[in-house]
PDB file of C-alpha atoms in Angstrom:
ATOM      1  CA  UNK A   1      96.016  47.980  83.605  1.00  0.00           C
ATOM      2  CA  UNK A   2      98.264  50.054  81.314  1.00  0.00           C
ATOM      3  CA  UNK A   3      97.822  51.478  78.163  1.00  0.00           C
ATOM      4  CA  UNK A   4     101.451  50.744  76.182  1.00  0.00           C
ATOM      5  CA  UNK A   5     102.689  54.753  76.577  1.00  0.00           C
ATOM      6  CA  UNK A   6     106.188  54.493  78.315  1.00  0.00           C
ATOM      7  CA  UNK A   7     106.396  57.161  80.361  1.00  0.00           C
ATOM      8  CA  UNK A   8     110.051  56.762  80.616  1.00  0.00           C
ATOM      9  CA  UNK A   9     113.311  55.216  80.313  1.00  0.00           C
ATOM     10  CA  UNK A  10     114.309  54.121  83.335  1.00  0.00           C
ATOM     11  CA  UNK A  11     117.939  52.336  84.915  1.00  0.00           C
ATOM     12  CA  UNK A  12     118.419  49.086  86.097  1.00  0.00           C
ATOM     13  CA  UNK A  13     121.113  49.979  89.159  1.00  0.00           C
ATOM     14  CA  UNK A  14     121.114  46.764  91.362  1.00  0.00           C
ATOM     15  CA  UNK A  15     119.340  43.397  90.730  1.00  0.00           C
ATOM     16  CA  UNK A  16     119.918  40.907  93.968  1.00  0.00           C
ATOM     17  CA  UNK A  17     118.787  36.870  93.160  1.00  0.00           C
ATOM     18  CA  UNK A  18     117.120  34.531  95.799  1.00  0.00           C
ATOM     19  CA  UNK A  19     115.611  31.265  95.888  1.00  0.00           C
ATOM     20  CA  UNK A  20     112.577  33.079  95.263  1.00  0.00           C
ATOM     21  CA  UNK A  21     113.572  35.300  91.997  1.00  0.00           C
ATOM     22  CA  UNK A  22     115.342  38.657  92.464  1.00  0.00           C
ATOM     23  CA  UNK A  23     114.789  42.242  93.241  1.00  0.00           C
ATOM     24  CA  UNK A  24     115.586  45.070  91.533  1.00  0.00           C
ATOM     25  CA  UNK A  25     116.244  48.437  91.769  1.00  0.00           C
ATOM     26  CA  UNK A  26     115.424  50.847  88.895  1.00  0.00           C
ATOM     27  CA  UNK A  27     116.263  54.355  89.388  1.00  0.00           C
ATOM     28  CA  UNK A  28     113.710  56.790  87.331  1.00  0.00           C
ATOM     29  CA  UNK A  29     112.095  60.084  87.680  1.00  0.00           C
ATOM     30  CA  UNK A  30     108.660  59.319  88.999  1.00  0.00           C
ATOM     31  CA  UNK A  31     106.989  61.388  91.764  1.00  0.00           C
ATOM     32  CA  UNK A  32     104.752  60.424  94.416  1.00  0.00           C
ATOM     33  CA  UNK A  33     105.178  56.713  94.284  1.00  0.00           C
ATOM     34  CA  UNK A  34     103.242  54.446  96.323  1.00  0.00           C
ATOM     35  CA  UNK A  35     103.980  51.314  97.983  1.00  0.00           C
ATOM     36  CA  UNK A  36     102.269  48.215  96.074  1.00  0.00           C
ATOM     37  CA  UNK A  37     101.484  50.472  93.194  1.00  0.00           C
ATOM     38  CA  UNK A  38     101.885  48.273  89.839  1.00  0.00           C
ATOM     39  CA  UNK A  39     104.579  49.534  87.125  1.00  0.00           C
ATOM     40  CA  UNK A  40     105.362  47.820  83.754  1.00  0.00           C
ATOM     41  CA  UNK A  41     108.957  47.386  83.582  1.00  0.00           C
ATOM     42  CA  UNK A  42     109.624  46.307  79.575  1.00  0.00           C
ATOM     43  CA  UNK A  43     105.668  45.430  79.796  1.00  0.00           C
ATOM     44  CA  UNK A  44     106.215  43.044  83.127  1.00  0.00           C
ATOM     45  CA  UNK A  45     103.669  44.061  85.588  1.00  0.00           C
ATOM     46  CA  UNK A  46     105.971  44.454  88.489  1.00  0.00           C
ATOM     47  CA  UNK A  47     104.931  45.554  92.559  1.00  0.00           C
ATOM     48  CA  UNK A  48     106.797  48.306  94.100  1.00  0.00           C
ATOM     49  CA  UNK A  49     107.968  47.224  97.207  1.00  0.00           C
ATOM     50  CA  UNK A  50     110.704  50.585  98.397  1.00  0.00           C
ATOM     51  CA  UNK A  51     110.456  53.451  97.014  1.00  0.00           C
ATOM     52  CA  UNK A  52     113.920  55.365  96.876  1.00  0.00           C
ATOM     53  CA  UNK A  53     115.167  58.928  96.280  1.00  0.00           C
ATOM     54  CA  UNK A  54     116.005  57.950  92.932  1.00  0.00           C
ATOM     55  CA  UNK A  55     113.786  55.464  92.051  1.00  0.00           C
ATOM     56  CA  UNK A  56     112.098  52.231  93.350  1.00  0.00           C
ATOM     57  CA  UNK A  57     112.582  48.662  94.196  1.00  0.00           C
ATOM     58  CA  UNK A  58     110.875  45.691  92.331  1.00  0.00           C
ATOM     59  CA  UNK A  59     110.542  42.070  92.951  1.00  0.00           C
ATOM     60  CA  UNK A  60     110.568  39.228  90.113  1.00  0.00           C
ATOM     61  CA  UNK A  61     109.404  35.624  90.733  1.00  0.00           C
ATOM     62  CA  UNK A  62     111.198  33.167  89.332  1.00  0.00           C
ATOM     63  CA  UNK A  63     109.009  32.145  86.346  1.00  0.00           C
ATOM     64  CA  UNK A  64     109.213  35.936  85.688  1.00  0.00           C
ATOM     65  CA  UNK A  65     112.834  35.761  85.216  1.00  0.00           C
ATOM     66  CA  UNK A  66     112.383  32.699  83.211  1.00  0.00           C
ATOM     67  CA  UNK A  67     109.467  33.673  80.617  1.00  0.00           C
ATOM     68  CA  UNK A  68     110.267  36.733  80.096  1.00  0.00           C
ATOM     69  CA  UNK A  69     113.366  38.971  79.805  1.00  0.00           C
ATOM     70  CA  UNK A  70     113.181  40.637  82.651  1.00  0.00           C
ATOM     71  CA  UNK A  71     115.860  37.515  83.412  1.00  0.00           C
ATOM     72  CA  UNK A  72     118.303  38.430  81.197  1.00  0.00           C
ATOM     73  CA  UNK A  73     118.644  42.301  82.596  1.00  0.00           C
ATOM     74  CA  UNK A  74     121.640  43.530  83.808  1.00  0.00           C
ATOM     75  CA  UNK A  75     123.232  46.600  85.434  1.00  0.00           C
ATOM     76  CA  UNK A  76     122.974  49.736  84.046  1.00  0.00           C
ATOM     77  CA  UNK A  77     120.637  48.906  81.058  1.00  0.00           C
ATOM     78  CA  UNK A  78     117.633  50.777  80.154  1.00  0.00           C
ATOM     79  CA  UNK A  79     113.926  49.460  80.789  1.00  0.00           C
ATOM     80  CA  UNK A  80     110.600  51.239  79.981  1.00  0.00           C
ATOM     81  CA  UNK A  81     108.775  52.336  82.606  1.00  0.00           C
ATOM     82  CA  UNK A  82     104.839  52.891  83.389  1.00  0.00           C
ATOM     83  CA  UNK A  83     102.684  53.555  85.803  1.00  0.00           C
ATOM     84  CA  UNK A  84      99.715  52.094  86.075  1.00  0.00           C
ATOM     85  CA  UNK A  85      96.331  53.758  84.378  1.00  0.00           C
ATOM     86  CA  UNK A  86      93.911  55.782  86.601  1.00  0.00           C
ATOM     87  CA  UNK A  87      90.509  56.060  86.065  1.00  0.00           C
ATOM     88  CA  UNK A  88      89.778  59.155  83.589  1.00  0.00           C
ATOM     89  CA  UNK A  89      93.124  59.253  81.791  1.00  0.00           C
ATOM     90  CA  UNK A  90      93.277  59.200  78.347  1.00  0.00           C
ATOM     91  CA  UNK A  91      93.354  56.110  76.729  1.00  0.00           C
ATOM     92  CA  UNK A  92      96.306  56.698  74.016  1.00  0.00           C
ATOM     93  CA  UNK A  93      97.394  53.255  73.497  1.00  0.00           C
ATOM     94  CA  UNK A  94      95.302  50.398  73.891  1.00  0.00           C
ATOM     95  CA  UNK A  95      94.315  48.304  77.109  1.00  0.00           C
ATOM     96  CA  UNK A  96      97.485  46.418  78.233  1.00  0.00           C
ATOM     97  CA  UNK A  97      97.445  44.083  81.138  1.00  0.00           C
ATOM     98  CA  UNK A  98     101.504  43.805  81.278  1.00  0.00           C
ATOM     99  CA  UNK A  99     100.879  39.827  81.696  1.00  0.00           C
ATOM    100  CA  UNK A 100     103.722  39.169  79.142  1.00  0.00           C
ATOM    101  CA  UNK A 101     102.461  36.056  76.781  1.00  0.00           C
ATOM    102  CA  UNK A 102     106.199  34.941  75.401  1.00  0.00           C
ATOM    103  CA  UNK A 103     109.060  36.420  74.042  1.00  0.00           C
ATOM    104  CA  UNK A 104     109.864  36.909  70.651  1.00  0.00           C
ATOM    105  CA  UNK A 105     112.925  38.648  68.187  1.00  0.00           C
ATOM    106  CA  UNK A 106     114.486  41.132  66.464  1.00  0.00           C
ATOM    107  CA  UNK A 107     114.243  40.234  63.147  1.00  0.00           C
ATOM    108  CA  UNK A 108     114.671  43.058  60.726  1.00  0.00           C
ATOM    109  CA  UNK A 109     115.434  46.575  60.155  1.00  0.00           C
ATOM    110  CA  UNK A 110     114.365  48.904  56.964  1.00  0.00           C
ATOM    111  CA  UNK A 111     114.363  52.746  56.778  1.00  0.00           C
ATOM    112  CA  UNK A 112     111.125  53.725  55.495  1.00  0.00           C
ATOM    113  CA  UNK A 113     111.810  57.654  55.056  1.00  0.00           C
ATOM    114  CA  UNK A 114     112.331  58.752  58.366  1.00  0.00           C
ATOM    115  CA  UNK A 115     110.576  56.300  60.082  1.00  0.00           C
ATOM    116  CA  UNK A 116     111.468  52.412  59.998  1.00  0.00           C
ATOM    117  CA  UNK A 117     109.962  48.951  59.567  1.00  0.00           C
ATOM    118  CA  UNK A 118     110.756  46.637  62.096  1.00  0.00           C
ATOM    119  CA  UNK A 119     110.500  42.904  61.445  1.00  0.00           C
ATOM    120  CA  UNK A 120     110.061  40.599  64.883  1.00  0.00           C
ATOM    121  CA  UNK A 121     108.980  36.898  65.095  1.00  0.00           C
ATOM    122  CA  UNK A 122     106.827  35.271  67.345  1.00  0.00           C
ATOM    123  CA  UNK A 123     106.371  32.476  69.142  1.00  0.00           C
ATOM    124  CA  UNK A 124     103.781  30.168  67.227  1.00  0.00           C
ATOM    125  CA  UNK A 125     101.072  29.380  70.177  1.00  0.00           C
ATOM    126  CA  UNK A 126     100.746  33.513  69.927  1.00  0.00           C
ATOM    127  CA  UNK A 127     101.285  33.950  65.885  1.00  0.00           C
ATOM    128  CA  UNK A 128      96.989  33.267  65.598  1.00  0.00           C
ATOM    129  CA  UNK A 129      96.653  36.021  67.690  1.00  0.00           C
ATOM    130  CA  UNK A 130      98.283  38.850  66.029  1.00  0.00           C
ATOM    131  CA  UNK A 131      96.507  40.529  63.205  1.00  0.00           C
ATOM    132  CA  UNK A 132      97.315  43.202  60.111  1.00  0.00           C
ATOM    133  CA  UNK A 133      95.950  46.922  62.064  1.00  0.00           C
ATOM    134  CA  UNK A 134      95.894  45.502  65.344  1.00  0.00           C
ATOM    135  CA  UNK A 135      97.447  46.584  68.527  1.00  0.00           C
ATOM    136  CA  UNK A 136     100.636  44.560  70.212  1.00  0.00           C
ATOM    137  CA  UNK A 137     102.673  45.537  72.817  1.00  0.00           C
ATOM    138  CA  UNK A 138     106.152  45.149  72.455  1.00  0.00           C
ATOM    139  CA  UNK A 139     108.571  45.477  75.787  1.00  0.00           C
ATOM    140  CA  UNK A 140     105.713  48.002  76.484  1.00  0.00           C
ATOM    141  CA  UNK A 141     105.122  49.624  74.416  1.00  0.00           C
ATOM    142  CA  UNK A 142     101.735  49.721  72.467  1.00  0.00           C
ATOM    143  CA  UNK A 143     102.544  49.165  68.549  1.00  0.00           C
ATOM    144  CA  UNK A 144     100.258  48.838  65.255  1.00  0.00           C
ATOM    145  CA  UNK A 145     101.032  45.418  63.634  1.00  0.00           C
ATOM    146  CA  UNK A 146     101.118  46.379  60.446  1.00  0.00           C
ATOM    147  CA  UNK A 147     102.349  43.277  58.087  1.00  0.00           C
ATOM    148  CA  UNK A 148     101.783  39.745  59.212  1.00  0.00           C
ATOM    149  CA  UNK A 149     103.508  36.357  57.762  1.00  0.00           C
ATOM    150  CA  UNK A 150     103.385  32.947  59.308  1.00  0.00           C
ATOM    151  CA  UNK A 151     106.042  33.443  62.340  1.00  0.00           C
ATOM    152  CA  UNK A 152     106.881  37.293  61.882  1.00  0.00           C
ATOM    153  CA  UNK A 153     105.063  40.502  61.628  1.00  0.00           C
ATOM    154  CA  UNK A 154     106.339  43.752  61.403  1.00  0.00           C
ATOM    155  CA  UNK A 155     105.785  47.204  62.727  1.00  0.00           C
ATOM    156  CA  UNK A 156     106.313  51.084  62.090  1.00  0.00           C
ATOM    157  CA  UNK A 157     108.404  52.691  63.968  1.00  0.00           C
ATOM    158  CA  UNK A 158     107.836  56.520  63.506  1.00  0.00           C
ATOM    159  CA  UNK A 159     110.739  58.940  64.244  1.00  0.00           C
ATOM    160  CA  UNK A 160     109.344  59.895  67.946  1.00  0.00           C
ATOM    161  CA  UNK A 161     109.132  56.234  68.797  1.00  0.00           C
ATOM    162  CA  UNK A 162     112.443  55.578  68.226  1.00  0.00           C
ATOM    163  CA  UNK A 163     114.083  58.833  70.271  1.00  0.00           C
ATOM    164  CA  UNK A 164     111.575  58.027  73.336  1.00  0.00           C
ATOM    165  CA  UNK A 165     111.960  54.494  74.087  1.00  0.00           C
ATOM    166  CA  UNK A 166     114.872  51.851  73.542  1.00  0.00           C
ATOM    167  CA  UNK A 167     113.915  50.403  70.036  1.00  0.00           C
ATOM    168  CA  UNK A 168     116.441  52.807  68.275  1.00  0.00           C
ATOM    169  CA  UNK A 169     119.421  51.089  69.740  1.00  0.00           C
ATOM    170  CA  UNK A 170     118.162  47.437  69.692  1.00  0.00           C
ATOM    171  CA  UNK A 171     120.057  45.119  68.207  1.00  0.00           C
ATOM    172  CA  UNK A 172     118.906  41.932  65.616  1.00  0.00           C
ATOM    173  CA  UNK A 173     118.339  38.957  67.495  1.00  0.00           C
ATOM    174  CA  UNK A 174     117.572  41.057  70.381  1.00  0.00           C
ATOM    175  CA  UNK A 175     114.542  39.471  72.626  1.00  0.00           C
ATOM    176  CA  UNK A 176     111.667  41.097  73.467  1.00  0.00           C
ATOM    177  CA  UNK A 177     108.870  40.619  75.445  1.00  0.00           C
ATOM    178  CA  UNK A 178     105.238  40.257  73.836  1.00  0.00           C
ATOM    179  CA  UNK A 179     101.438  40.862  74.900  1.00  0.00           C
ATOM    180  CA  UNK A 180      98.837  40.310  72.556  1.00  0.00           C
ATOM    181  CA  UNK A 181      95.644  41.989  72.425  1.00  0.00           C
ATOM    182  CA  UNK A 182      94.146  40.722  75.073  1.00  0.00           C
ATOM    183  CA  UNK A 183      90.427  40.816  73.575  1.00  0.00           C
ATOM    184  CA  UNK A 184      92.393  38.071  71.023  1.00  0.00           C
ATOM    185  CA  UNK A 185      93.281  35.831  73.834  1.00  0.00           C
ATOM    186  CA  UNK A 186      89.329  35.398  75.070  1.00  0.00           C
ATOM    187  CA  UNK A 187      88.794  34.850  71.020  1.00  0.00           C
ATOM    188  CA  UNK A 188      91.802  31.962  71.168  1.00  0.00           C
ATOM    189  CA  UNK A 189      90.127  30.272  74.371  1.00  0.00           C
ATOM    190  CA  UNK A 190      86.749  30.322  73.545  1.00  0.00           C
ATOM    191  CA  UNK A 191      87.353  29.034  70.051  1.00  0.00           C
ATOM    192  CA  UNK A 192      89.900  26.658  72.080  1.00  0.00           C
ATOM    193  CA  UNK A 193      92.672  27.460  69.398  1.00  0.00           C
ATOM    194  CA  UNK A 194      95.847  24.689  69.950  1.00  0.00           C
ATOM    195  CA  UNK A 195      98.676  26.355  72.093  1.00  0.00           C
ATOM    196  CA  UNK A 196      96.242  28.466  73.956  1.00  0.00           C
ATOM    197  CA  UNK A 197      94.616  25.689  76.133  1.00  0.00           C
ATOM    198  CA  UNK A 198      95.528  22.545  74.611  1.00  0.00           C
ATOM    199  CA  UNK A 199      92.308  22.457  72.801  1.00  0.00           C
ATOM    200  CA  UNK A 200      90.781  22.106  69.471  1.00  0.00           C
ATOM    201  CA  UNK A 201      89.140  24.552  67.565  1.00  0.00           C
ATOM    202  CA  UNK A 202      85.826  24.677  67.578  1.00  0.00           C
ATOM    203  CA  UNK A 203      82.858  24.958  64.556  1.00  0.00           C
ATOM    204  CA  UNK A 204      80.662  27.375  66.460  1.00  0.00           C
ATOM    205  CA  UNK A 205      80.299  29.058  69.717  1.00  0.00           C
ATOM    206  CA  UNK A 206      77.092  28.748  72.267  1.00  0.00           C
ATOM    207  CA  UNK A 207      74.910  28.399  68.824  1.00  0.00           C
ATOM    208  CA  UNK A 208      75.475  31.738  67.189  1.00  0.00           C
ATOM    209  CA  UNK A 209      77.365  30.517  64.411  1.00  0.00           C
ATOM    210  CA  UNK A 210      80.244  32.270  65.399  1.00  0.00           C
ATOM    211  CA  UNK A 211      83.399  31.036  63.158  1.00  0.00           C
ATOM    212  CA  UNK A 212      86.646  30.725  62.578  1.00  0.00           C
ATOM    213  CA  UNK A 213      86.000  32.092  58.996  1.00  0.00           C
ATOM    214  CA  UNK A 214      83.691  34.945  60.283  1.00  0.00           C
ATOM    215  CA  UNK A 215      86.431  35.903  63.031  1.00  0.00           C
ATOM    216  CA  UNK A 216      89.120  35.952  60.689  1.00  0.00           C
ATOM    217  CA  UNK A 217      87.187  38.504  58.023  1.00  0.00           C
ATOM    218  CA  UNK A 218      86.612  40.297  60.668  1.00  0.00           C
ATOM    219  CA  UNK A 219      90.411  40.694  61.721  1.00  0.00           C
ATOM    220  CA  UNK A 220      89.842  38.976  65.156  1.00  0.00           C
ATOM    221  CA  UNK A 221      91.908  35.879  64.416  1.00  0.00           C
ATOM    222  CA  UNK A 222      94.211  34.321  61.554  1.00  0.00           C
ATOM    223  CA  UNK A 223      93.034  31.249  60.147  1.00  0.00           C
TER     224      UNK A 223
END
């Protein structure tokens, strides 16, 4: 579990391919490592498998490399980087599993004052599940959704944001990788919302008259 803080920006220095995936080598500044220990690499819940004097080694299945972007990563780029929550640390983000749900794009960019709106679209099984004030993490990083329409919502980056992490020099059309809330995903399957589980929606749940309407005022779901 993670809670969407990168910790840091770390280097992709070697990525080897097999029939399997690949592995990768990220060199950072993390201390006291452990072998097995989860990390989010650009929100992917990766397994260290080496740890190195520079760094650590990672390994990506193959449906990583193909649903998210960890794929498309080559040598020398940057990746946030975060170690996984212990018990008693401040919760500053919000609860992230780093089970990326699809991958969406760079849309937009505004200046607003020193900070800046960013515009990124979604894929549509995950649009229901993103909501005006709630929490998204994007390549990692916990955000505040702050405008939503149809396919695209957009977020605030403030000034720190944008000097600590990667988003400053990301280019339109860039992809990134996405994790809803996860409390919204439990919403989408027990309502049995199309593109979550092939369902249909249902009127109420276990006879508490539990809505689509009544979730949506609420801010759970979109309608």
């Amino acid at each position: 579990m993670f809670t969407g803080l990168v910790a840091e920006v770390g280097r992709v220095r070697e990525i080897k391919h097999d029939a399997g995936g690949a592995r990768l080598r990220i060199a950072c500044r993390f201390s006291a490592l452990v072998l097995g220990e989860s990390i989010a690499v650009n929100g992917c819940c990766l397994t260290v498998t080496s740890i190195l004097s520079d760094g650590f080694t990672c390994d990506a299945s193959q449906e990583t490399l193909d649903l998210t972007t960890i794929g498309a990563l080559k040598v020398a780029d940057g990746v946030h980087l975060e170690r996984a929550l212990q018990a008693g640390e401040r919760l500053g983000g919000h609860l992230v599993t780093g089970h990326v749900d699809g991958v969406g794009k760079l849309e937009g960019r505004k200046p607003l004052g020193d900070a800046e709106r960013v515009t990124f679209s979604v894929p549509p099984a995950l649009a229901p599940m993103i909501a005006p004030k709630g929490s998204i993490t994007i390549d990692g990083v916990s955000l505040t959704v702050n405008h939503v329409d149809d396919l695209r919502f957009d977020v605030v980056l403030v000034p720190y944001t944008r000097k600590e992490t990667l988003f400053g020099e990301r280019q339109l059309g860039a992809a990134v990788n996405l994790e809803v809330d996860v409390l919204a995903k439990y919403v989408a399957r027990l309502l049995g919302r199309p593109g979550v589980d092939g369902g249909q929606a249902e009127e109420t749940i276990l006879g508490q008259g539990l809505t689509l309407d009544t979730l949506a005022k609420a801010g759970f779901v979109r309608g």
